[in-house]
PDB file of C-alpha atoms in Angstrom:
ATOM      1  CA  MET A   1      -0.047   9.222 -21.015  1.00  0.00           C
ATOM      2  CA  LEU A   2      -2.411   6.535 -22.399  1.00  0.00           C
ATOM      3  CA  PHE A   3      -2.791   4.680 -19.112  1.00  0.00           C
ATOM      4  CA  PHE A   4      -3.035   7.846 -17.170  1.00  0.00           C
ATOM      5  CA  SER A   5      -6.013   8.961 -19.406  1.00  0.00           C
ATOM      6  CA  TYR A   6      -7.383   5.515 -19.095  1.00  0.00           C
ATOM      7  CA  PHE A   7      -7.381   5.433 -15.380  1.00  0.00           C
ATOM      8  CA  LYS A   8      -8.918   8.945 -15.316  1.00  0.00           C
ATOM      9  CA  GLU A   9     -11.986   7.353 -16.971  1.00  0.00           C
ATOM     10  CA  LEU A  10     -12.146   4.680 -14.325  1.00  0.00           C
ATOM     11  CA  VAL A  11     -12.383   7.228 -11.455  1.00  0.00           C
ATOM     12  CA  GLY A  12     -15.394   6.383  -9.310  1.00  0.00           C
ATOM     13  CA  LYS A  13     -15.241   2.670 -10.233  1.00  0.00           C
ATOM     14  CA  GLU A  14     -14.561  -0.251  -7.848  1.00  0.00           C
ATOM     15  CA  VAL A  15     -11.063  -1.713  -8.382  1.00  0.00           C
ATOM     16  CA  THR A  16      -8.745  -4.146  -6.681  1.00  0.00           C
ATOM     17  CA  VAL A  17      -5.075  -3.098  -6.614  1.00  0.00           C
ATOM     18  CA  GLU A  18      -2.631  -5.974  -6.051  1.00  0.00           C
ATOM     19  CA  LEU A  19       0.722  -4.707  -4.843  1.00  0.00           C
ATOM     20  CA  LYS A  20       4.154  -6.235  -5.476  1.00  0.00           C
ATOM     21  CA  ASN A  21       4.228  -7.234  -1.684  1.00  0.00           C
ATOM     22  CA  ASP A  22       1.137  -9.372  -2.384  1.00  0.00           C
ATOM     23  CA  LEU A  23      -1.145  -7.167  -0.495  1.00  0.00           C
ATOM     24  CA  ALA A  24      -4.451  -6.640  -2.447  1.00  0.00           C
ATOM     25  CA  ILE A  25      -6.770  -3.780  -1.641  1.00  0.00           C
ATOM     26  CA  ARG A  26     -10.171  -3.211  -3.018  1.00  0.00           C
ATOM     27  CA  GLY A  27     -11.644   0.266  -3.195  1.00  0.00           C
ATOM     28  CA  THR A  28     -13.128   3.073  -5.177  1.00  0.00           C
ATOM     29  CA  LEU A  29     -10.695   4.845  -7.455  1.00  0.00           C
ATOM     30  CA  HIS A  30     -10.438   8.377  -6.285  1.00  0.00           C
ATOM     31  CA  SER A  31      -7.712   9.748  -8.375  1.00  0.00           C
ATOM     32  CA  VAL A  32      -4.685   8.908 -10.321  1.00  0.00           C
ATOM     33  CA  ASP A  33      -1.704  10.906 -11.471  1.00  0.00           C
ATOM     34  CA  GLN A  34       1.112  10.910 -14.225  1.00  0.00           C
ATOM     35  CA  TYR A  35       3.182   8.310 -12.204  1.00  0.00           C
ATOM     36  CA  LEU A  36       0.061   6.113 -11.946  1.00  0.00           C
ATOM     37  CA  ASN A  37       0.093   6.611  -8.199  1.00  0.00           C
ATOM     38  CA  ILE A  38      -3.377   5.731  -6.963  1.00  0.00           C
ATOM     39  CA  LYS A  39      -5.686   7.029  -4.349  1.00  0.00           C
ATOM     40  CA  LEU A  40      -8.436   4.607  -3.117  1.00  0.00           C
ATOM     41  CA  GLU A  41     -11.350   5.362  -1.088  1.00  0.00           C
ATOM     42  CA  ASN A  42     -13.586   3.097   1.017  1.00  0.00           C
ATOM     43  CA  THR A  43     -10.854   0.484   1.102  1.00  0.00           C
ATOM     44  CA  ARG A  44     -11.061  -3.099   2.236  1.00  0.00           C
ATOM     45  CA  VAL A  45      -8.136  -5.387   2.345  1.00  0.00           C
ATOM     46  CA  VAL A  46      -8.542  -8.773   0.749  1.00  0.00           C
ATOM     47  CA  ASP A  47      -7.455 -11.413   3.264  1.00  0.00           C
ATOM     48  CA  GLN A  48      -7.996  -8.860   6.192  1.00  0.00           C
ATOM     49  CA  ASP A  49      -6.736 -11.369   8.836  1.00  0.00           C
ATOM     50  CA  LYS A  50      -3.311 -11.471   7.329  1.00  0.00           C
ATOM     51  CA  TYR A  51      -2.870  -7.724   7.643  1.00  0.00           C
ATOM     52  CA  PRO A  52      -4.245  -6.573  10.937  1.00  0.00           C
ATOM     53  CA  HIS A  53      -2.500  -3.252  10.719  1.00  0.00           C
ATOM     54  CA  MET A  54      -4.725  -2.294   7.849  1.00  0.00           C
ATOM     55  CA  LEU A  55      -7.979  -2.701   9.932  1.00  0.00           C
ATOM     56  CA  SER A  56      -8.832   0.964  10.255  1.00  0.00           C
ATOM     57  CA  VAL A  57      -7.502   2.235   7.029  1.00  0.00           C
ATOM     58  CA  ARG A  58     -10.377   3.450   4.842  1.00  0.00           C
ATOM     59  CA  ASN A  59      -8.481   5.749   2.402  1.00  0.00           C
ATOM     60  CA  CYS A  60      -5.094   5.344   1.066  1.00  0.00           C
ATOM     61  CA  PHE A  61      -2.428   6.510  -1.303  1.00  0.00           C
ATOM     62  CA  ILE A  62      -0.532   3.798  -3.209  1.00  0.00           C
ATOM     63  CA  ARG A  63       2.749   4.578  -4.946  1.00  0.00           C
ATOM     64  CA  GLY A  64       2.666   3.674  -8.590  1.00  0.00           C
ATOM     65  CA  SER A  65       5.908   1.942  -8.488  1.00  0.00           C
ATOM     66  CA  VAL A  66       4.627  -0.742  -6.222  1.00  0.00           C
ATOM     67  CA  VAL A  67       1.580  -1.739  -8.122  1.00  0.00           C
ATOM     68  CA  ARG A  68       1.552  -5.238  -9.733  1.00  0.00           C
ATOM     69  CA  TYR A  69      -2.008  -5.327 -11.084  1.00  0.00           C
ATOM     70  CA  VAL A  70      -5.134  -3.244 -11.115  1.00  0.00           C
ATOM     71  CA  GLN A  71      -8.147  -5.562 -11.354  1.00  0.00           C
ATOM     72  CA  LEU A  72     -11.095  -3.915 -13.029  1.00  0.00           C
ATOM     73  CA  PRO A  73     -14.779  -4.692 -13.314  1.00  0.00           C
ATOM     74  CA  PRO A  74     -15.376  -6.427 -16.656  1.00  0.00           C
ATOM     75  CA  ASP A  75     -17.726  -3.722 -17.839  1.00  0.00           C
ATOM     76  CA  GLY A  76     -15.376  -0.999 -16.810  1.00  0.00           C
ATOM     77  CA  VAL A  77     -13.410  -1.326 -20.075  1.00  0.00           C
ATOM     78  CA  ASP A  78     -14.379  -0.420 -23.508  1.00  0.00           C
ATOM     79  CA  ILE A  79     -11.886  -2.583 -25.346  1.00  0.00           C
ATOM     80  CA  ASP A  80     -12.453  -1.092 -28.677  1.00  0.00           C
ATOM     81  CA  ILE A  81     -11.840   2.404 -27.526  1.00  0.00           C
ATOM     82  CA  LEU A  82      -8.673   1.277 -25.701  1.00  0.00           C
ATOM     83  CA  HIS A  83      -7.585  -0.611 -28.729  1.00  0.00           C
ATOM     84  CA  ASP A  84      -7.973   2.451 -30.915  1.00  0.00           C
ATOM     85  CA  ALA A  85      -6.217   4.726 -28.396  1.00  0.00           C
ATOM     86  CA  THR A  86      -3.290   2.235 -28.281  1.00  0.00           C
ATOM     87  CA  ARG A  87      -2.970   2.146 -32.178  1.00  0.00           C
ATOM     88  CA  ARG A  88      -3.005   5.905 -32.289  1.00  0.00           C
ATOM     89  CA  GLU A  89      -0.434   6.152 -29.546  1.00  0.00           C
ATOM     90  CA  ALA A  90       1.903   3.653 -31.091  1.00  0.00           C
ATOM     91  CA  ARG A  91       1.585   5.546 -34.459  1.00  0.00           C
ATOM     92  CA  GLY A  92       2.109   8.996 -33.056  1.00  0.00           C
ATOM     93  CA  ALA A  93       4.711   8.311 -30.358  1.00  0.00           C
TER      94      ALA A  93
ATOM     95  CA  MET B   1       1.867  20.982 -12.415  1.00  0.00           C
ATOM     96  CA  SER B   2       1.581  23.934 -14.806  1.00  0.00           C
ATOM     97  CA  GLY B   3      -1.480  24.270 -16.901  1.00  0.00           C
ATOM     98  CA  ALA B   4      -3.575  22.145 -14.633  1.00  0.00           C
ATOM     99  CA  GLY B   5      -7.274  22.904 -15.074  1.00  0.00           C
ATOM    100  CA  LEU B   6      -9.774  22.808 -12.262  1.00  0.00           C
ATOM    101  CA  GLU B   7     -10.547  19.188 -13.059  1.00  0.00           C
ATOM    102  CA  ASP B   8      -6.984  18.233 -12.577  1.00  0.00           C
ATOM    103  CA  VAL B   9      -6.811  19.882  -9.238  1.00  0.00           C
ATOM    104  CA  PHE B  10      -9.829  17.714  -8.140  1.00  0.00           C
ATOM    105  CA  LEU B  11      -8.251  14.562  -9.545  1.00  0.00           C
ATOM    106  CA  SER B  12      -4.779  15.289  -8.307  1.00  0.00           C
ATOM    107  CA  THR B  13      -3.379  12.361  -6.386  1.00  0.00           C
ATOM    108  CA  SER B  14      -1.689  14.761  -3.860  1.00  0.00           C
ATOM    109  CA  LEU B  15      -0.884  13.953  -0.372  1.00  0.00           C
ATOM    110  CA  ALA B  16      -1.976  17.410   0.678  1.00  0.00           C
ATOM    111  CA  SER B  17      -5.258  16.022   1.970  1.00  0.00           C
ATOM    112  CA  TYR B  18      -3.322  13.893   4.286  1.00  0.00           C
ATOM    113  CA  LEU B  19      -1.344  16.689   5.919  1.00  0.00           C
ATOM    114  CA  ASP B  20      -1.496  16.755   9.762  1.00  0.00           C
ATOM    115  CA  LYS B  21      -3.342  13.538   9.831  1.00  0.00           C
ATOM    116  CA  LYS B  22      -2.199  10.377  11.602  1.00  0.00           C
ATOM    117  CA  LEU B  23      -1.178   7.961   8.976  1.00  0.00           C
ATOM    118  CA  LEU B  24       0.066   4.394   8.537  1.00  0.00           C
ATOM    119  CA  VAL B  25       2.947   4.177   6.050  1.00  0.00           C
ATOM    120  CA  LEU B  26       4.020   0.745   4.686  1.00  0.00           C
ATOM    121  CA  LEU B  27       7.524   0.429   3.578  1.00  0.00           C
ATOM    122  CA  ARG B  28       9.106  -1.890   1.061  1.00  0.00           C
ATOM    123  CA  ASP B  29      10.969  -3.838   3.722  1.00  0.00           C
ATOM    124  CA  GLY B  30       7.672  -4.652   5.406  1.00  0.00           C
ATOM    125  CA  ARG B  31       7.873  -2.083   8.213  1.00  0.00           C
ATOM    126  CA  LYS B  32       4.777  -0.238   9.453  1.00  0.00           C
ATOM    127  CA  LEU B  33       5.314   3.316  10.488  1.00  0.00           C
ATOM    128  CA  LEU B  34       2.700   5.496  12.208  1.00  0.00           C
ATOM    129  CA  GLY B  35       2.827   9.142  12.483  1.00  0.00           C
ATOM    130  CA  ILE B  36       1.457  12.662  11.558  1.00  0.00           C
ATOM    131  CA  LEU B  37       2.360  13.748   8.044  1.00  0.00           C
ATOM    132  CA  ARG B  38       4.007  17.171   8.141  1.00  0.00           C
ATOM    133  CA  SER B  39       5.572  17.287   4.623  1.00  0.00           C
ATOM    134  CA  PHE B  40       5.749  15.472   1.367  1.00  0.00           C
ATOM    135  CA  ASP B  41       6.991  16.061  -2.174  1.00  0.00           C
ATOM    136  CA  GLN B  42       6.412  14.763  -5.744  1.00  0.00           C
ATOM    137  CA  PHE B  43       8.527  11.665  -5.051  1.00  0.00           C
ATOM    138  CA  ALA B  44       6.324  10.731  -2.027  1.00  0.00           C
ATOM    139  CA  ASN B  45       9.191  11.602   0.298  1.00  0.00           C
ATOM    140  CA  ALA B  46       7.586  12.255   3.599  1.00  0.00           C
ATOM    141  CA  VAL B  47       8.142  13.795   6.973  1.00  0.00           C
ATOM    142  CA  LEU B  48       6.365  12.063   9.833  1.00  0.00           C
ATOM    143  CA  GLU B  49       6.100  13.650  13.247  1.00  0.00           C
ATOM    144  CA  GLY B  50       5.748  11.519  16.505  1.00  0.00           C
ATOM    145  CA  ALA B  51       6.537   8.423  14.260  1.00  0.00           C
ATOM    146  CA  CYS B  52       6.617   5.026  15.757  1.00  0.00           C
ATOM    147  CA  GLU B  53       7.064   1.569  14.299  1.00  0.00           C
ATOM    148  CA  ARG B  54       4.383  -1.005  14.916  1.00  0.00           C
ATOM    149  CA  VAL B  55       5.988  -4.309  15.093  1.00  0.00           C
ATOM    150  CA  ILE B  56       3.484  -7.275  14.744  1.00  0.00           C
ATOM    151  CA  VAL B  57       4.352 -10.946  15.379  1.00  0.00           C
ATOM    152  CA  GLY B  58       1.346 -13.112  15.373  1.00  0.00           C
ATOM    153  CA  ASP B  59      -1.116 -11.595  17.867  1.00  0.00           C
ATOM    154  CA  LEU B  60       1.552  -9.573  19.667  1.00  0.00           C
ATOM    155  CA  TYR B  61       2.422  -6.043  18.765  1.00  0.00           C
ATOM    156  CA  CYS B  62       4.578  -3.258  19.940  1.00  0.00           C
ATOM    157  CA  ASP B  63       4.825   0.388  19.059  1.00  0.00           C
ATOM    158  CA  ILE B  64       8.481   1.646  19.204  1.00  0.00           C
ATOM    159  CA  PRO B  65       8.664   5.392  19.305  1.00  0.00           C
ATOM    160  CA  LEU B  66      10.978   6.949  16.575  1.00  0.00           C
ATOM    161  CA  GLY B  67      10.454  10.696  16.857  1.00  0.00           C
ATOM    162  CA  LEU B  68      10.722  12.940  13.805  1.00  0.00           C
ATOM    163  CA  TYR B  69      11.304  10.808  10.546  1.00  0.00           C
ATOM    164  CA  VAL B  70      12.129  11.757   6.952  1.00  0.00           C
ATOM    165  CA  ILE B  71      11.192   8.836   4.615  1.00  0.00           C
ATOM    166  CA  ARG B  72      12.564   8.549   1.214  1.00  0.00           C
ATOM    167  CA  GLY B  73       9.777   8.049  -1.228  1.00  0.00           C
ATOM    168  CA  GLU B  74      11.239   5.122  -3.114  1.00  0.00           C
ATOM    169  CA  ASN B  75      10.692   3.016   0.012  1.00  0.00           C
ATOM    170  CA  VAL B  76       7.001   3.910   0.389  1.00  0.00           C
ATOM    171  CA  VAL B  77       4.512   1.276  -0.554  1.00  0.00           C
ATOM    172  CA  LEU B  78       1.285   2.720   0.797  1.00  0.00           C
ATOM    173  CA  ILE B  79       0.095   5.648   2.920  1.00  0.00           C
ATOM    174  CA  GLY B  80      -3.116   4.991   4.612  1.00  0.00           C
ATOM    175  CA  GLU B  81      -5.333   7.375   6.447  1.00  0.00           C
ATOM    176  CA  LEU B  82      -6.317   5.842   9.811  1.00  0.00           C
ATOM    177  CA  ASP B  83     -10.042   6.185  10.596  1.00  0.00           C
ATOM    178  CA  LEU B  84      -9.922   7.422  14.273  1.00  0.00           C
ATOM    179  CA  GLU B  85     -13.444   6.062  15.044  1.00  0.00           C
ATOM    180  CA  LYS B  86     -12.281   2.469  14.279  1.00  0.00           C
ATOM    181  CA  GLU B  87     -10.085   0.263  16.153  1.00  0.00           C
ATOM    182  CA  GLU B  88      -6.539   0.276  14.741  1.00  0.00           C
ATOM    183  CA  LEU B  89      -5.967  -3.336  15.516  1.00  0.00           C
ATOM    184  CA  PRO B  90      -8.248  -6.482  16.096  1.00  0.00           C
ATOM    185  CA  ALA B  91      -9.235  -6.833  19.754  1.00  0.00           C
ATOM    186  CA  ARG B  92      -7.408 -10.235  19.959  1.00  0.00           C
ATOM    187  CA  MET B  93      -3.973  -8.452  19.671  1.00  0.00           C
ATOM    188  CA  ILE B  94      -1.932  -7.947  22.706  1.00  0.00           C
ATOM    189  CA  SER B  95       0.483  -5.133  23.351  1.00  0.00           C
ATOM    190  CA  VAL B  96       3.873  -6.163  24.622  1.00  0.00           C
ATOM    191  CA  SER B  97       7.219  -4.634  25.467  1.00  0.00           C
ATOM    192  CA  ALA B  98      10.027  -4.019  23.033  1.00  0.00           C
ATOM    193  CA  ALA B  99      12.090  -6.703  24.508  1.00  0.00           C
ATOM    194  CA  GLU B 100       9.363  -9.284  24.226  1.00  0.00           C
ATOM    195  CA  ILE B 101       8.588  -8.431  20.532  1.00  0.00           C
ATOM    196  CA  LYS B 102      12.163  -8.656  19.700  1.00  0.00           C
ATOM    197  CA  ARG B 103      12.277 -12.160  21.229  1.00  0.00           C
ATOM    198  CA  ALA B 104       9.008 -13.005  19.207  1.00  0.00           C
ATOM    199  CA  GLN B 105      10.585 -11.737  16.080  1.00  0.00           C
ATOM    200  CA  LYS B 106      13.625 -13.859  16.644  1.00  0.00           C
ATOM    201  CA  ALA B 107      11.503 -16.974  17.285  1.00  0.00           C
ATOM    202  CA  GLU B 108       9.674 -16.249  14.148  1.00  0.00           C
ATOM    203  CA  ARG B 109      12.895 -15.863  12.161  1.00  0.00           C
ATOM    204  CA  ASP B 110      14.270 -19.078  13.511  1.00  0.00           C
ATOM    205  CA  ALA B 111      11.139 -20.972  12.662  1.00  0.00           C
ATOM    206  CA  THR B 112      11.259 -19.682   9.109  1.00  0.00           C
ATOM    207  CA  ASP B 113      14.997 -20.573   8.806  1.00  0.00           C
ATOM    208  CA  LEU B 114      14.435 -24.113  10.123  1.00  0.00           C
ATOM    209  CA  LYS B 115      11.603 -24.589   7.729  1.00  0.00           C
ATOM    210  CA  GLY B 116      13.886 -23.456   4.986  1.00  0.00           C
ATOM    211  CA  SER B 117      16.660 -25.628   5.951  1.00  0.00           C
ATOM    212  CA  MET B 118      14.384 -28.665   6.356  1.00  0.00           C
ATOM    213  CA  ARG B 119      12.966 -28.001   2.919  1.00  0.00           C
ATOM    214  CA  LYS B 120      16.550 -28.002   1.512  1.00  0.00           C
ATOM    215  CA  ARG B 121      17.336 -31.268   3.228  1.00  0.00           C
ATOM    216  CA  MET B 122      14.192 -32.830   1.824  1.00  0.00           C
ATOM    217  CA  GLU B 123      14.835 -31.657  -1.743  1.00  0.00           C
ATOM    218  CA  PHE B 124      16.597 -34.874  -2.824  1.00  0.00           C
ATOM    219  CA  LEU B 125      13.238 -36.713  -2.238  1.00  0.00           C
ATOM    220  CA  ASP B 126      11.731 -34.802  -5.154  1.00  0.00           C
ATOM    221  CA  LEU B 127       8.267 -35.277  -3.726  1.00  0.00           C
ATOM    222  CA  ASP B 128       6.689 -32.865  -6.250  1.00  0.00           C
TER     223      ASP B 128
END
């Protein structure tokens, strides 16, 4: 639940999602769910030339199970709050 | 999703907004399927109507019609909404027949295999 709540805070921010198949997509985080499935809006593919089929895709749904990384803006994170929440979760769960 | 507040409905990563739209579905095996989403569930299983597979080899491509497809969610990588006002593919790409794209796929596979076998034969050199 921690990361689900964390991503909910990041809705509206620009992120880059790197998938396990090496495809990297930049976009605005529209929504996230309990499986950490991600919906991105206004998407642009990093290295577009390698993925011509993605040319006209502007919004997409990404299955949580295929995400390798979610790259965040450095100011998108309040590390202290995240740190506290993690300690609380570790204590409680 | 019991007990979902109004906020949760807005945030929900549901495929409902993609229903009856023409979509691009990327599969784990690298296939690209296009079609109209008619149904889905919580596992991202999906029903695509009028599905076709877009095979791309270099600058060549071919759309192979498949009909009505049920996709098991575990194979889904990404579901993308196609912007109908934009070109689906770069202008440089050329549409070819299914037979020709299969030939191109085989040629690409053979080239990769050759590269792989040459690398294996060179391994003893320890160039790294």
